């Protein structure tokens, strides 16, 4: 990565040729990085097949199919009657359309070019394409902060960072795939505007922000991070007109554009997530006004005016605060929404909103997951932060702020590790590039010493480090100078201003001495350092490839396991969905836990009661209650929802751990949250969740247990559950209100049908006196069950 | 037995061919049920002793197949097809059926939508009791018990044990018992039964008077009888959820020629009827059981927006729609329009949002119109029509209701004009300001 620099340094005088050569090399490197980012994500296609992965991508895929078939207006107004039966869902107004529109556009473009790719193929490869885009955006962003070398380094690191791979392998057709690119690109345009003060980039920034809003709910991160940075700049006395241009248009245009997205709508001005941006907007204007007045008045007059304004302002502030406090105190929740509370107190959601806590990716990450997902970057980040402070510019302070906030959010939710990944890559890229710069420079010094004449060595040895160091130390700034000078005029003006101020502020002459001392590294040490860094990079690459190939490529609808006699493929999910689509009526309703809702609608094309878009807690709680009720009560609930089939996922036979029995406690919790007759302690024996002989009777009689373990004892004669690792509690039982209609090859998916209501109601047969030979049917008739 | 049947089969076959042709000509007048009945008997003597009843069935066009209950070749279905459309079970003492028929076969026959008349007697077998119990009717457990009524018995020549009941406590239903009132009491001698009052499917058609009880008439009553008063049902009918109809009688004699033809005088009553009510009773109830009456069918469910005729795939909230359905009743020979003023339609999503009574044009067409509620979701047009004696009508039609499209909202709202003015004036002012600021030096 240091190559361009080395070459530029080696070329010495011929500036233009060197720049051109560096530019070509840089473009070539970027191209390779793009290819790398794309191809490292293809393991899933090579190892498995070209399919959509997991849960949410299936929904996105279905929406894209609809879009490509019916056009954008139908998509916008799409009322989907096949999910959330009988409530339905207004898809057009509740979905972030960015990803769908992107893939739909790509598909449309290819088709109009007579490249007849299927929608599914386009969807599968959208994520890898956008990760290449994301690494290029990373290059641009880092280049704005620390120059080309750091940019290339960061881009290369991001192209294969495991955290991002986990969300963007081929087939992982989810919002994040596009959103990370949009996030980085928005940051790039913000920093670019901040550096140039160009209104053109500010407008582009707002458009990019709009794309981000279209793509992912994570856009709130942008609209909070940028105000924070603006505030930081103001507080540290870095206010400038560039800052104003970078921020004010973004807030106004961005908010207007964001409100155009149906799913955001008035949230863009009404919810607490956006308040920070407006507050900072006001502060920025006050500061701008103060600077303006300062320029008009004499210092003495300004002081008088300041005291006057501050005293009046404080009085007004107190009044407003008092009113606000009164208003907040009068509202029952003290003005805090659950969401903002969960931001401040990360455990809030898991304590009070079980439906949020039940999603594994909403849990706080464990320490190993940091090393799994960002690997060596975790060690390089501190070095990157240090180098960002040498010297601290608007752009580098933004990087630091981005990293710090991203670290916090990744600690709240494992899913937000994804937001941390670009920050980690940028700072590691900066760190590595700086280190490589220092090491190669000192190597070069020593080499030039060697190649230069030996008698002159001591003298030149004394002088050359100085000269080279001075040249080197200004190297980065110089190259910046050069590029900026050669570039267009409007760009130069603000940057000149910028430099002027900086020179005043940072006292440039102090710096070179410091760096001179740093730069004198022994030749051996720098060679060793470079080698070690290359080894470190090698380990990182090996880890990334391993993560891409092994850890993150499984599509989760097809599972594999390796044993002595080769690889086993578990394709039960698709088997079950295919069964549903071939053997049930088009309008039949299938109930399952919400995890499988998207897949059922997309793959089996059957109406579901709840799905992964968990917008209606009560509806989910109804299904949870039914699953945790005994058969008869469950039958009544399902019948009232017109359910005909019930699908459960059971891993006990093959040892698939994320099955419904392991998710069952969440069903109880979510159900019990709305219907209090479901109580969690009833399902626990001494606080322990178990389904063996020690399990509570409530547990052994609930629908989920019965549907999972019905006829299970017939498989091995003992009913040994491989996931739980013990024999189940109740082995022999019959189903009264449900009948098994389909069980997949490995028993991973079991489908049951609701029995129809009894055609006749049997009379109460009292005990037949002196009648020994009661037929079995009559004996069964004594049960006082109207369905029996 | 078998040989004459085969000989007789040829002309019968020819007749049936011509019948088939007729049926094809008037296909729309096909009744709800076929006309092949299997009659299972204990003893072939019943065929002649109950010939009046059988004769009335045959006169109405039923094709009766008389078999002994323990006939080893007995079978209800062959190659997955039922051979009969109805069953007359006049074999109270049969311990088990012959051939492939057993209790479950009979129950499956009913659950497949066929009808049955079951007549028991005192000393009914466990098999018959079992079938009755499965249909929701419990016979007195004492096998020797009979219904005894010392007040409302039928006067006979010799003072008997008062087991010959002259029943006149009949269900108030024109559908089950026909529109002509049964004047004479109905003679009954046999075992009583009860039906669970919470069981809405079973109706007591003929029930005992408050003074009746069920006991063994030959022994002295040691303990209070378990079944007493009007809780005792003499004849009950059951209509299953699939509209299969079953009549359970505690007396086989009820259907016999002797009871049909004899006169009756109720004890304590001066009036003597030349003929007992039995003939009318068994004819009318058998009409009901074999779906010659009280069978409704609905069809031609239509709904569309007001002013349109095509059925949409989806409605929008606040649409005005019209809903119509045609309901006919089988009169025994043809489908006649069903006239009632209490048919209701629900616009249903978990609970009814709209409940409207349908108005009829007396020609079978029921219709109404209403406004779709301001709620979107997957709704159902739901008609649940359950009336005493009639087959249940229950049909739904699913229809999604969508919210407004993005361009279906009002574009300019009068009350928002101040805001429009504000925004446009601000825009204009900003433009002028910029112009002045930039070019005014």
XYZ file of C-alpha atoms in Angstrom, chain B residues 60-308:
249
model
C -91.721 -41.278 -2.192
C -89.188 -42.752 -4.567
C -86.740 -44.417 -2.231
C -85.047 -47.557 -3.307
C -84.950 -49.865 -0.302
C -82.518 -52.697 0.081
C -83.673 -55.031 2.856
C -80.911 -57.024 4.481
C -80.538 -59.007 7.630
C -78.277 -57.234 10.065
C -75.980 -60.227 10.323
C -75.840 -60.828 6.585
C -72.192 -61.833 6.007
C -72.086 -60.026 2.668
C -73.158 -56.795 4.217
C -71.125 -53.822 3.081
C -71.742 -50.102 3.105
C -69.212 -49.173 0.504
C -67.350 -50.684 -2.323
C -64.283 -49.329 -4.085
C -64.378 -46.232 -1.941
C -67.910 -45.375 -2.970
C -70.839 -45.646 -0.631
C -73.482 -47.975 -1.947
C -76.271 -46.280 -0.039
C -77.401 -42.792 0.778
C -79.198 -43.632 3.951
C -79.602 -46.274 6.564
C -82.652 -47.571 8.349
C -81.486 -49.545 11.332
C -84.419 -51.599 12.530
C -82.323 -54.194 14.261
C -82.431 -53.345 17.978
C -81.164 -56.627 19.306
C -78.337 -57.318 16.860
C -75.155 -57.928 18.839
C -72.987 -57.329 15.774
C -73.441 -56.632 12.108
C -72.423 -59.009 9.414
C -69.865 -58.426 6.739
C -67.576 -55.468 7.003
C -70.038 -53.319 8.902
C -69.477 -52.454 12.522
C -70.147 -49.500 14.756
C -67.332 -47.434 13.306
C -68.445 -48.175 9.774
C -71.887 -46.851 10.596
C -70.446 -43.739 12.223
C -68.138 -43.117 9.309
C -71.155 -43.499 7.069
C -72.844 -40.712 8.995
C -69.709 -38.569 9.108
C -69.514 -38.905 5.356
C -72.812 -37.045 5.208
C -75.436 -39.766 5.207
C -78.614 -40.089 7.179
C -79.920 -42.772 9.462
C -83.077 -43.839 11.237
C -82.269 -45.919 14.264
C -84.965 -47.695 16.180
C -84.137 -49.401 19.439
C -86.311 -51.284 21.797
C -86.116 -52.436 25.313
C -83.306 -54.921 25.470
C -81.426 -53.021 22.817
C -77.985 -54.430 22.166
C -74.756 -52.697 23.169
C -74.051 -52.121 19.528
C -77.221 -50.106 19.031
C -76.682 -48.293 22.298
C -73.138 -47.490 21.244
C -74.213 -46.017 17.962
C -76.879 -43.962 19.715
C -74.369 -42.709 22.252
C -72.022 -41.674 19.506
C -74.895 -39.644 18.138
C -75.401 -37.928 21.469
C -78.303 -39.981 22.731
C -78.034 -42.093 25.874
C -80.523 -44.936 26.323
C -81.485 -45.984 29.783
C -78.718 -48.176 31.055
C -81.054 -50.765 32.450
C -81.540 -53.162 29.555
C -84.970 -54.206 30.784
C -86.258 -50.702 31.392
C -89.203 -49.267 29.537
C -90.909 -45.937 29.683
C -93.867 -46.129 31.979
C -96.477 -43.469 32.364
C -99.396 -44.089 34.641
C -101.235 -40.978 33.548
C -100.630 -40.447 29.871
C -100.824 -44.004 28.696
C -102.907 -45.158 25.795
C -106.088 -46.903 26.731
C -106.023 -50.495 25.671
C -108.492 -53.281 25.929
C -106.742 -54.869 28.827
C -105.337 -52.824 31.631
C -101.637 -53.331 31.046
C -98.527 -52.069 32.698
C -98.925 -48.608 31.144
C -95.931 -48.986 28.890
C -97.886 -48.032 25.830
C -97.492 -44.311 25.883
C -99.714 -41.913 24.045
C -97.272 -39.132 23.489
C -98.351 -35.710 22.404
C -95.411 -33.651 23.641
C -93.928 -32.818 20.270
C -91.296 -30.357 19.249
C -92.676 -27.086 17.913
C -91.132 -27.157 14.504
C -92.887 -27.109 11.173
C -89.696 -28.075 9.477
C -89.243 -31.343 11.291
C -92.859 -32.351 11.715
C -94.398 -30.775 8.661
C -96.755 -27.868 8.500
C -99.835 -29.970 9.249
C -100.316 -30.352 12.953
C -100.300 -33.882 14.292
C -103.638 -34.058 16.111
C -103.610 -37.591 17.443
C -101.162 -38.761 20.081
C -98.268 -40.883 18.985
C -98.142 -44.413 20.309
C -94.885 -45.469 21.798
C -93.677 -48.553 23.589
C -90.056 -48.952 24.293
C -86.984 -47.618 25.981
C -86.422 -44.023 26.915
C -83.314 -41.993 26.406
C -81.829 -38.656 27.350
C -79.779 -36.135 25.477
C -77.340 -33.753 27.067
C -79.149 -30.398 27.181
C -75.895 -28.624 26.377
C -75.650 -30.587 23.183
C -77.251 -28.303 20.675
C -77.225 -30.859 17.904
C -79.723 -33.219 19.439
C -83.386 -32.280 19.565
C -86.102 -34.101 21.411
C -88.861 -34.529 18.867
C -91.184 -36.589 20.979
C -90.672 -36.560 24.709
C -92.388 -38.053 27.659
C -94.847 -36.286 29.894
C -93.768 -35.084 33.340
C -95.358 -38.130 34.898
C -93.320 -40.672 32.984
C -90.360 -42.615 34.285
C -88.131 -45.319 33.016
C -88.003 -48.610 34.823
C -88.369 -52.340 34.421
C -92.135 -52.910 34.443
C -91.792 -56.501 35.505
C -90.003 -55.913 38.761
C -90.819 -53.826 41.715
C -89.160 -50.480 41.816
C -86.494 -50.683 44.477
C -84.908 -47.290 44.073
C -86.054 -44.069 42.450
C -85.789 -44.342 38.676
C -82.851 -42.616 37.140
C -84.783 -41.159 34.248
C -87.954 -39.286 35.016
C -90.332 -36.741 33.617
C -90.031 -34.801 30.439
C -86.274 -35.204 30.476
C -86.981 -38.559 28.929
C -86.946 -38.354 25.203
C -88.839 -40.904 23.242
C -87.749 -39.884 19.770
C -84.792 -37.601 19.138
C -83.145 -36.273 16.062
C -79.566 -35.249 15.645
C -78.203 -33.054 12.912
C -74.454 -33.294 12.735
C -72.146 -30.465 11.733
C -71.998 -31.845 8.224
C -75.805 -31.832 8.155
C -76.113 -35.606 8.341
C -79.379 -36.333 10.092
C -80.083 -39.153 12.484
C -83.364 -40.101 14.075
C -83.219 -42.201 17.190
C -86.360 -43.811 18.432
C -86.675 -45.870 21.574
C -89.374 -47.927 20.037
C -89.369 -50.035 16.953
C -93.108 -50.530 17.282
C -93.583 -46.850 16.687
C -93.030 -47.576 12.981
C -95.067 -50.757 12.878
C -98.230 -51.261 10.901
C -100.055 -52.046 14.080
C -99.311 -48.682 15.684
C -99.749 -46.859 12.404
C -103.177 -48.273 11.791
C -104.618 -48.494 15.273
C -106.798 -45.999 16.940
C -105.780 -44.293 20.126
C -107.385 -42.930 23.192
C -105.332 -41.219 25.755
C -106.081 -42.140 29.332
C -108.218 -39.550 31.024
C -109.270 -38.089 27.730
C -112.613 -38.444 26.110
C -111.369 -37.966 22.597
C -110.721 -41.127 20.711
C -108.805 -40.846 17.495
C -109.507 -43.299 14.716
C -105.913 -43.351 13.762
C -102.891 -42.771 15.942
C -100.548 -39.952 15.045
C -97.840 -42.451 14.240
C -98.329 -42.536 10.513
C -98.088 -38.824 10.104
C -95.265 -38.660 12.614
C -93.065 -41.265 11.001
C -93.753 -39.988 7.500
C -92.973 -36.412 8.349
C -89.897 -37.162 10.432
C -88.564 -39.559 7.812
C -89.013 -36.817 5.228
C -86.963 -34.575 7.396
C -84.302 -37.183 8.103
C -83.834 -38.017 4.451
C -83.532 -34.345 3.540
C -86.801 -34.029 1.727
C -87.462 -30.983 3.833
C -85.490 -28.391 5.683
C -82.478 -28.524 3.455
C -81.111 -25.155 2.459
C -78.534 -24.432 -0.128
C -76.803 -21.176 -0.784
C -74.945 -20.211 -3.828
C -74.089 -17.506 -6.239
C -72.409 -15.363 -3.614
C -71.651 -12.061 -5.248
C -70.233 -8.819 -4.066
C -69.169 -5.749 -5.929
C -68.831 -2.045 -5.550
C -71.989 -0.005 -5.859
C -72.422 0.876 -9.489
C -70.217 -1.901 -10.771
